[in-house]
mmCIF file with all atom_site columns, C-alpha atoms in Angstrom:
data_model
loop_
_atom_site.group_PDB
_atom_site.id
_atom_site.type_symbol
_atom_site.label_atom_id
_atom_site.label_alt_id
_atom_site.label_comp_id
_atom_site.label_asym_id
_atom_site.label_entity_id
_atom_site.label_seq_id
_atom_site.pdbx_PDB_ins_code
_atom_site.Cartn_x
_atom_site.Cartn_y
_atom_site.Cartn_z
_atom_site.occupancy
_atom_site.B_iso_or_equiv
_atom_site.pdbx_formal_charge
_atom_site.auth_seq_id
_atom_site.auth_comp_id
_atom_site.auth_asym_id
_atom_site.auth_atom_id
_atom_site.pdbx_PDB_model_num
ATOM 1   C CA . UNK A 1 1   ? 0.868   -28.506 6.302  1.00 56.00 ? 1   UNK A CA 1
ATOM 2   C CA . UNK A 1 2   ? -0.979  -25.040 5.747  1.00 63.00 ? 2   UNK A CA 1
ATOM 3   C CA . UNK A 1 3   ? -4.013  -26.878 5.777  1.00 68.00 ? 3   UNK A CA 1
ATOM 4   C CA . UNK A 1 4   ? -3.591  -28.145 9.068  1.00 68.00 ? 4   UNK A CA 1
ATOM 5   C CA . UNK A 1 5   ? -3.336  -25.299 10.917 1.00 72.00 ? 5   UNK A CA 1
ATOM 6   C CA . UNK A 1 6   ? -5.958  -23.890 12.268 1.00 79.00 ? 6   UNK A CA 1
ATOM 7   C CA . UNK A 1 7   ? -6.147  -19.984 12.699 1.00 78.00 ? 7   UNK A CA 1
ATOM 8   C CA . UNK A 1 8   ? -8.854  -18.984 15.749 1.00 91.00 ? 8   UNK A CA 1
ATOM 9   C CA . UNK A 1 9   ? -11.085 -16.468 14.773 1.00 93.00 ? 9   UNK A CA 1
ATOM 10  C CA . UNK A 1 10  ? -11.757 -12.953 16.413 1.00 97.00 ? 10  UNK A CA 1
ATOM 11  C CA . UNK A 1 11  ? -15.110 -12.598 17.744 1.00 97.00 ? 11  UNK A CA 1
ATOM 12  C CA . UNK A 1 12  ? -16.241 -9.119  19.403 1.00 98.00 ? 12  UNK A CA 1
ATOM 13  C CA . UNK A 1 13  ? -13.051 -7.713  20.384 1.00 98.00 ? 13  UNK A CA 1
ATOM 14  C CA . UNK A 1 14  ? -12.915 -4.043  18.014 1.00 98.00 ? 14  UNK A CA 1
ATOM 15  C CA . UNK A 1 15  ? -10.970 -1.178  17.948 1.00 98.00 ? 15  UNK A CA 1
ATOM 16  C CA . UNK A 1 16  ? -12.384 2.394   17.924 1.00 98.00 ? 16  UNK A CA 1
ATOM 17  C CA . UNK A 1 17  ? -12.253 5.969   17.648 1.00 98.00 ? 17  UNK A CA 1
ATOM 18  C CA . UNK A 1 18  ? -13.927 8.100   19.927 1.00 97.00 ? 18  UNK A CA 1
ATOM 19  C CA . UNK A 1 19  ? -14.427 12.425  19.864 1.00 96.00 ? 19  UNK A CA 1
ATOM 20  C CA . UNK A 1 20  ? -13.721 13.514  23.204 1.00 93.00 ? 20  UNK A CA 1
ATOM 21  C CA . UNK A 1 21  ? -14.175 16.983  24.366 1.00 91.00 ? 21  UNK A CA 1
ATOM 22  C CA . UNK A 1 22  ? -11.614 18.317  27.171 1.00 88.00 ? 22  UNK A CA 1
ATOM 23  C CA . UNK A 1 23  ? -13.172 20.930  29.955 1.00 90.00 ? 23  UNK A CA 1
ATOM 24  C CA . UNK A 1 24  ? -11.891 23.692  27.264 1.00 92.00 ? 24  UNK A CA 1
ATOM 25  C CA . UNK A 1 25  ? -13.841 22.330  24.691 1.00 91.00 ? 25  UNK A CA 1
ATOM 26  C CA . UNK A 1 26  ? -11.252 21.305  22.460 1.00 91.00 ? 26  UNK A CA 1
ATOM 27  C CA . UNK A 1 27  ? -11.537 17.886  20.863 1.00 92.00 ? 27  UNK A CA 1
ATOM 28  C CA . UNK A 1 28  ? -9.577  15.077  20.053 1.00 95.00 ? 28  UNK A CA 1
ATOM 29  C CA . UNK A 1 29  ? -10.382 11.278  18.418 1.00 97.00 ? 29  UNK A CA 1
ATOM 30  C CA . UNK A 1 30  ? -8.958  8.737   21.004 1.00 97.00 ? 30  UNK A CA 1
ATOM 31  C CA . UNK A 1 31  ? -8.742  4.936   19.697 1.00 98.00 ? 31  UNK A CA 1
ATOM 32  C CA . UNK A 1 32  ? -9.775  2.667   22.306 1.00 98.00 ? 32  UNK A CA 1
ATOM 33  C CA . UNK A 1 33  ? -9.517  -1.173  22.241 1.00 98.00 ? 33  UNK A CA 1
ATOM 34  C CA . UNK A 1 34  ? -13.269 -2.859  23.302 1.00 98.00 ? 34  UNK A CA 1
ATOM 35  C CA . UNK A 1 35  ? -13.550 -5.811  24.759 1.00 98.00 ? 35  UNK A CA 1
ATOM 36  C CA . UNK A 1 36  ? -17.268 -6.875  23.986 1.00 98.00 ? 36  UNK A CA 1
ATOM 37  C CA . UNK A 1 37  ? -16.678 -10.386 24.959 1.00 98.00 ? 37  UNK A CA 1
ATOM 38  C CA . UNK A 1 38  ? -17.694 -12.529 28.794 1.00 97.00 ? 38  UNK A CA 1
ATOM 39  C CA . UNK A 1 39  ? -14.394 -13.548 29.258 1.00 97.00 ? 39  UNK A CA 1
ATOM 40  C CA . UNK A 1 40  ? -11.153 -11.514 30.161 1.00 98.00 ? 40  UNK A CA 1
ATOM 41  C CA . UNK A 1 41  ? -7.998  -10.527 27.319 1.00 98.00 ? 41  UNK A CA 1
ATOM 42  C CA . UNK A 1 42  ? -4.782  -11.369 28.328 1.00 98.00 ? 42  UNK A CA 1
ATOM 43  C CA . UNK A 1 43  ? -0.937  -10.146 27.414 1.00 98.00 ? 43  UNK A CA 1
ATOM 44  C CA . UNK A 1 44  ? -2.722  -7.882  24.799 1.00 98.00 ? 44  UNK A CA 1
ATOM 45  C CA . UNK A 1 45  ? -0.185  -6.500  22.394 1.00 98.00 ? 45  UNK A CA 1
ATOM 46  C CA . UNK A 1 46  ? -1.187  -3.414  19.705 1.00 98.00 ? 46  UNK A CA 1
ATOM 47  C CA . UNK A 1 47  ? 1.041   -2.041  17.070 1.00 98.00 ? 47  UNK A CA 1
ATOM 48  C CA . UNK A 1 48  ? -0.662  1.182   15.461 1.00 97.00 ? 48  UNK A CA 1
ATOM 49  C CA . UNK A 1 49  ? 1.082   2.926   12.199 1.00 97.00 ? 49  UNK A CA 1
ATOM 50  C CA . UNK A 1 50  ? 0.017   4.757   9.335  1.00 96.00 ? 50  UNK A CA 1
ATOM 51  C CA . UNK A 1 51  ? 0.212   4.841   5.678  1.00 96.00 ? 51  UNK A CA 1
ATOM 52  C CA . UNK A 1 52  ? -0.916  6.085   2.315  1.00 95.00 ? 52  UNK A CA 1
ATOM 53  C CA . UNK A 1 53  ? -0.825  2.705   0.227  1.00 92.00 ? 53  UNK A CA 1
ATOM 54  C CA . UNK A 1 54  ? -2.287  -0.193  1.006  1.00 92.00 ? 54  UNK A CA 1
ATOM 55  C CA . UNK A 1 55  ? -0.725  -2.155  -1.364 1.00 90.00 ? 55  UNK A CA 1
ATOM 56  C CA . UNK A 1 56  ? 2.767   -1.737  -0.203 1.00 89.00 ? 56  UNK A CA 1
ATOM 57  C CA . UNK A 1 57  ? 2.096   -0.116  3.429  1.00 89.00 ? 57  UNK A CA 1
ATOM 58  C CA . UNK A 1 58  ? 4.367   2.637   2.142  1.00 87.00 ? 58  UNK A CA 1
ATOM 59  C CA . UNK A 1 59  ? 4.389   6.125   0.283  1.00 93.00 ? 59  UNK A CA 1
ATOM 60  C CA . UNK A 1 60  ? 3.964   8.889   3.112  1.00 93.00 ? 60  UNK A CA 1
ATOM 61  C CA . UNK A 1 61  ? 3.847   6.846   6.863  1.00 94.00 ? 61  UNK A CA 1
ATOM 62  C CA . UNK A 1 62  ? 3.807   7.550   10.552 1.00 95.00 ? 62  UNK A CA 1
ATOM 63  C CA . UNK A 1 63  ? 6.182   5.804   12.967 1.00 94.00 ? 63  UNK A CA 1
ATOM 64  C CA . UNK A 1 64  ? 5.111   2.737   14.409 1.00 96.00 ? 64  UNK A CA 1
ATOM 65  C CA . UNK A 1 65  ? 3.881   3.161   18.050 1.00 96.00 ? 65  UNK A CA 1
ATOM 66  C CA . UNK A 1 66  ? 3.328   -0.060  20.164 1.00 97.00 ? 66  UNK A CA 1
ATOM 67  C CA . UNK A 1 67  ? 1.410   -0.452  23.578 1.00 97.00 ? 67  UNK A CA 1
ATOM 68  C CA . UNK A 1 68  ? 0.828   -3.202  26.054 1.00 98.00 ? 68  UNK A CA 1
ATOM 69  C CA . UNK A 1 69  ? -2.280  -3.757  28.333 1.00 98.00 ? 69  UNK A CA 1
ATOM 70  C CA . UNK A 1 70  ? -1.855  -6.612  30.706 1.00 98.00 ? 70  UNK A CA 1
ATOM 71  C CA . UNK A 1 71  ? -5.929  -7.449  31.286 1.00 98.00 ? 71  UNK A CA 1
ATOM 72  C CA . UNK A 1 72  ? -8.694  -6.093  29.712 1.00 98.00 ? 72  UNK A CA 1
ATOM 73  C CA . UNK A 1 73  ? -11.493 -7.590  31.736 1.00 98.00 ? 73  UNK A CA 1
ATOM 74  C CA . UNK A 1 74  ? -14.931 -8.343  30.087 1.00 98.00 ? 74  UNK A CA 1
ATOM 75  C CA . UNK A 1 75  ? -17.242 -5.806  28.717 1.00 98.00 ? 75  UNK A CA 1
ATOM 76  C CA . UNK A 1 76  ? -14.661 -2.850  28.930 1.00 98.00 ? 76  UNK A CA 1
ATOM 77  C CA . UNK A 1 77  ? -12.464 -1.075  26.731 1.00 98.00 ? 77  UNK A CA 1
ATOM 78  C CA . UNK A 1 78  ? -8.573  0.611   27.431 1.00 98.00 ? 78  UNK A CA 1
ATOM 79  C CA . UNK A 1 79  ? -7.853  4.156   25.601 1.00 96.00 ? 79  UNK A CA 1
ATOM 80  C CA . UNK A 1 80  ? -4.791  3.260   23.491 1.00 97.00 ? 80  UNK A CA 1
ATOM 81  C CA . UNK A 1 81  ? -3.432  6.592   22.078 1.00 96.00 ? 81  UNK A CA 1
ATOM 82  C CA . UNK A 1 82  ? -4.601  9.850   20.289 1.00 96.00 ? 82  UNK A CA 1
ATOM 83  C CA . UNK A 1 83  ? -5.634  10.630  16.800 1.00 95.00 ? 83  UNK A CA 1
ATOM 84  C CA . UNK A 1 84  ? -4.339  13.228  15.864 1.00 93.00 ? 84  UNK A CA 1
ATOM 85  C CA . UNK A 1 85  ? -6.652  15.032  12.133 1.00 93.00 ? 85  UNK A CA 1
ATOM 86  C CA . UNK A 1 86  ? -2.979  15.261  10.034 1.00 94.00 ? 86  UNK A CA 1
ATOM 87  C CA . UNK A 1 87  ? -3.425  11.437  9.773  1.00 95.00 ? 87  UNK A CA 1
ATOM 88  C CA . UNK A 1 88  ? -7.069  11.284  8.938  1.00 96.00 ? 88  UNK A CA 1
ATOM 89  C CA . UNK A 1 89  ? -6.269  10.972  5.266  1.00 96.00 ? 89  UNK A CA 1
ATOM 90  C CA . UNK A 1 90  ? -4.029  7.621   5.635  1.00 97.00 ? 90  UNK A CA 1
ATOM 91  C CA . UNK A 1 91  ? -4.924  4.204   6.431  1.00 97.00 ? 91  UNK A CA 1
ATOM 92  C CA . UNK A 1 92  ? -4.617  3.660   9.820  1.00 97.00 ? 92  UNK A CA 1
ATOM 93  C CA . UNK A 1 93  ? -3.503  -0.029  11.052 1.00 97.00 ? 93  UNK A CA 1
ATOM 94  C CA . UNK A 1 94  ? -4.291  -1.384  14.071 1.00 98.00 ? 94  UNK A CA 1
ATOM 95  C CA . UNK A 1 95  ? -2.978  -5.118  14.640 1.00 98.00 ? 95  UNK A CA 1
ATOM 96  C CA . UNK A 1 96  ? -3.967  -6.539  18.334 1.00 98.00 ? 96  UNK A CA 1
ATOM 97  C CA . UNK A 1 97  ? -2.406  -9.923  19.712 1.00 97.00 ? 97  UNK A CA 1
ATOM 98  C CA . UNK A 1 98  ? -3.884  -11.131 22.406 1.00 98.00 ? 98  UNK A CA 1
ATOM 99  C CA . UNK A 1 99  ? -4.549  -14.040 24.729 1.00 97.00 ? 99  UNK A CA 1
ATOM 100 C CA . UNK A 1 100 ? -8.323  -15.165 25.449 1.00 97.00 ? 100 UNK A CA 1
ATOM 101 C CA . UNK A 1 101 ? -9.085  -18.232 27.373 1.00 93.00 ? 101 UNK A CA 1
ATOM 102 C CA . UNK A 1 102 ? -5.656  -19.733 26.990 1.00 93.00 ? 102 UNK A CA 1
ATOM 103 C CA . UNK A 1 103 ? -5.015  -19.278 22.792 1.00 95.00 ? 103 UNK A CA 1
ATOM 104 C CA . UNK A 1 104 ? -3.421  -16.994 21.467 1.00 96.00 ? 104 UNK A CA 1
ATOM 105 C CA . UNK A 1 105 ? -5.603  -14.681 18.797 1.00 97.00 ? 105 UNK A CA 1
ATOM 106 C CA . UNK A 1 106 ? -4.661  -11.560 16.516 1.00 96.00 ? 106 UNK A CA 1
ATOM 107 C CA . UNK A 1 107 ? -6.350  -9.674  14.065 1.00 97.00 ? 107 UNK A CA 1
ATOM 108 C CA . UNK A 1 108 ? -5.773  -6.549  11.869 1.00 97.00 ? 108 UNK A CA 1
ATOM 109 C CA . UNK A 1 109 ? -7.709  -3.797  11.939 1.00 98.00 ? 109 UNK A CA 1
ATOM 110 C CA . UNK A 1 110 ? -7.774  -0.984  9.392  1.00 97.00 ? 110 UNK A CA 1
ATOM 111 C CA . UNK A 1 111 ? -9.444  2.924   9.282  1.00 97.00 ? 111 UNK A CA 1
ATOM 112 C CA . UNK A 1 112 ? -9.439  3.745   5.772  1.00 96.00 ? 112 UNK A CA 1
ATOM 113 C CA . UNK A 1 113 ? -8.888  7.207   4.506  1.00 97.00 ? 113 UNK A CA 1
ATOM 114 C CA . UNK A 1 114 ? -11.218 10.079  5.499  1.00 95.00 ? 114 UNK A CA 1
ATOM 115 C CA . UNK A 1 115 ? -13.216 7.539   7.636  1.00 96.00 ? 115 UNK A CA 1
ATOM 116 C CA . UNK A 1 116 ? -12.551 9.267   11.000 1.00 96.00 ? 116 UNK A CA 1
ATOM 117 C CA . UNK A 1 117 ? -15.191 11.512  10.720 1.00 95.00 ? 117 UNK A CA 1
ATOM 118 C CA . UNK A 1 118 ? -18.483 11.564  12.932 1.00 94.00 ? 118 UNK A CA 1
ATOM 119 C CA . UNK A 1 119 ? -20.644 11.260  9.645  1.00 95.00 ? 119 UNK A CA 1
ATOM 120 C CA . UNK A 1 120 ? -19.805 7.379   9.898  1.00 95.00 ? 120 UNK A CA 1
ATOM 121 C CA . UNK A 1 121 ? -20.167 6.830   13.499 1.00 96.00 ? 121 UNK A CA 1
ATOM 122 C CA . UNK A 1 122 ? -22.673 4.495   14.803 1.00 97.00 ? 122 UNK A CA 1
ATOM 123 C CA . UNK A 1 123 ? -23.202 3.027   18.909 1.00 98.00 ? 123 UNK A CA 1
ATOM 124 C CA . UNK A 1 124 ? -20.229 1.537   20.395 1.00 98.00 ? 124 UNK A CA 1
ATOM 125 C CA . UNK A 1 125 ? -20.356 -1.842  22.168 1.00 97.00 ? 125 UNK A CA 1
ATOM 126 C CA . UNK A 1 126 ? -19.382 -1.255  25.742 1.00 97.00 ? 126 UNK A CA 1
ATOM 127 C CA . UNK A 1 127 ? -18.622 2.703   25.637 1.00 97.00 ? 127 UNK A CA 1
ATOM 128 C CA . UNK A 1 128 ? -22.569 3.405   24.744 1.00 94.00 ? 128 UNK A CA 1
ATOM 129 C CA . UNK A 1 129 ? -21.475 6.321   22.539 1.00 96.00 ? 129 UNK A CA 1
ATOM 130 C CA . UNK A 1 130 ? -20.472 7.053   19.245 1.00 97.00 ? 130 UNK A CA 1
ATOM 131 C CA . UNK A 1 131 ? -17.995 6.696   17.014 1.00 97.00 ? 131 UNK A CA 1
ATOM 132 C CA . UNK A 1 132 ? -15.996 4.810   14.608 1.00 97.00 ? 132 UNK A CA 1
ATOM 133 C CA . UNK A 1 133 ? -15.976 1.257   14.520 1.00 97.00 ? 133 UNK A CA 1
ATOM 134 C CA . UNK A 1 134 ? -13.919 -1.562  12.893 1.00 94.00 ? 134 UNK A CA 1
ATOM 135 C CA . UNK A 1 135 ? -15.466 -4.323  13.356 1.00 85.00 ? 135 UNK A CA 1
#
């Protein structure tokens, strides 16, 4: 029965997006998966793609890109991929599966439109900078 099964909840693991400046001085957002919890992520799974409804995850899109990270130890974070600003208008979907202390876990995280913009950063666990955070 639905009822029965019991979904584990996602506790201080986040995905982020973080300015970087090259030696040039050009910039570029960088999401990062952050691992803000004392034990180790396993067999960590993320499937990142873009669209401009919500409702229907349709209307203008990006391709679906999908990366693996075999450990992300404690208290650190892995650079996933490149933002690039054409996209900064769409919702941007992050969904991480991942293995922590033996059980599998996922959870969906979402940048919503226009949100990739330093006016909403704030600290980031583990990086100490800042940026943008879905928590």
């Amino acid at each position: 029965m639905r009822k029965d099964i019991e979904i584990p909840e996602v506790k201080d693991v986040y995905v982020a997006a973080l300015e970087v400046t090259d030696e040039h001085g050009d910039t570029t957002w960088w999401m990062h998966l952050i691992n803000d919890t004392d034990g180790p992520l396993e067999n960590i799974l993320v499937q990142s793609k873009g669209y401009s409804d919500l409702e229907t995850k349709g209307g203008k899109s990006t391709a679906t890109l999908r990366k693996m990270v075999k450990v992300l130890p404690a208290k650190s974070a892995a650079k996933l991929e490149p933002m690039m600003p054409e996209i900064f208008d769409l919702f941007n979907e992050y969904w991480v599966s991942f293995f922590e202390g033996g059980q599998m876990k996922d959870r969906k995280y979402i940048f919503g439109p226009k949100t990739i913009d330093m006016a909403f950063s704030e600290p980031l666990p583990v990086l100490e900078k800042q940026g943008i955070l879905v928590r």
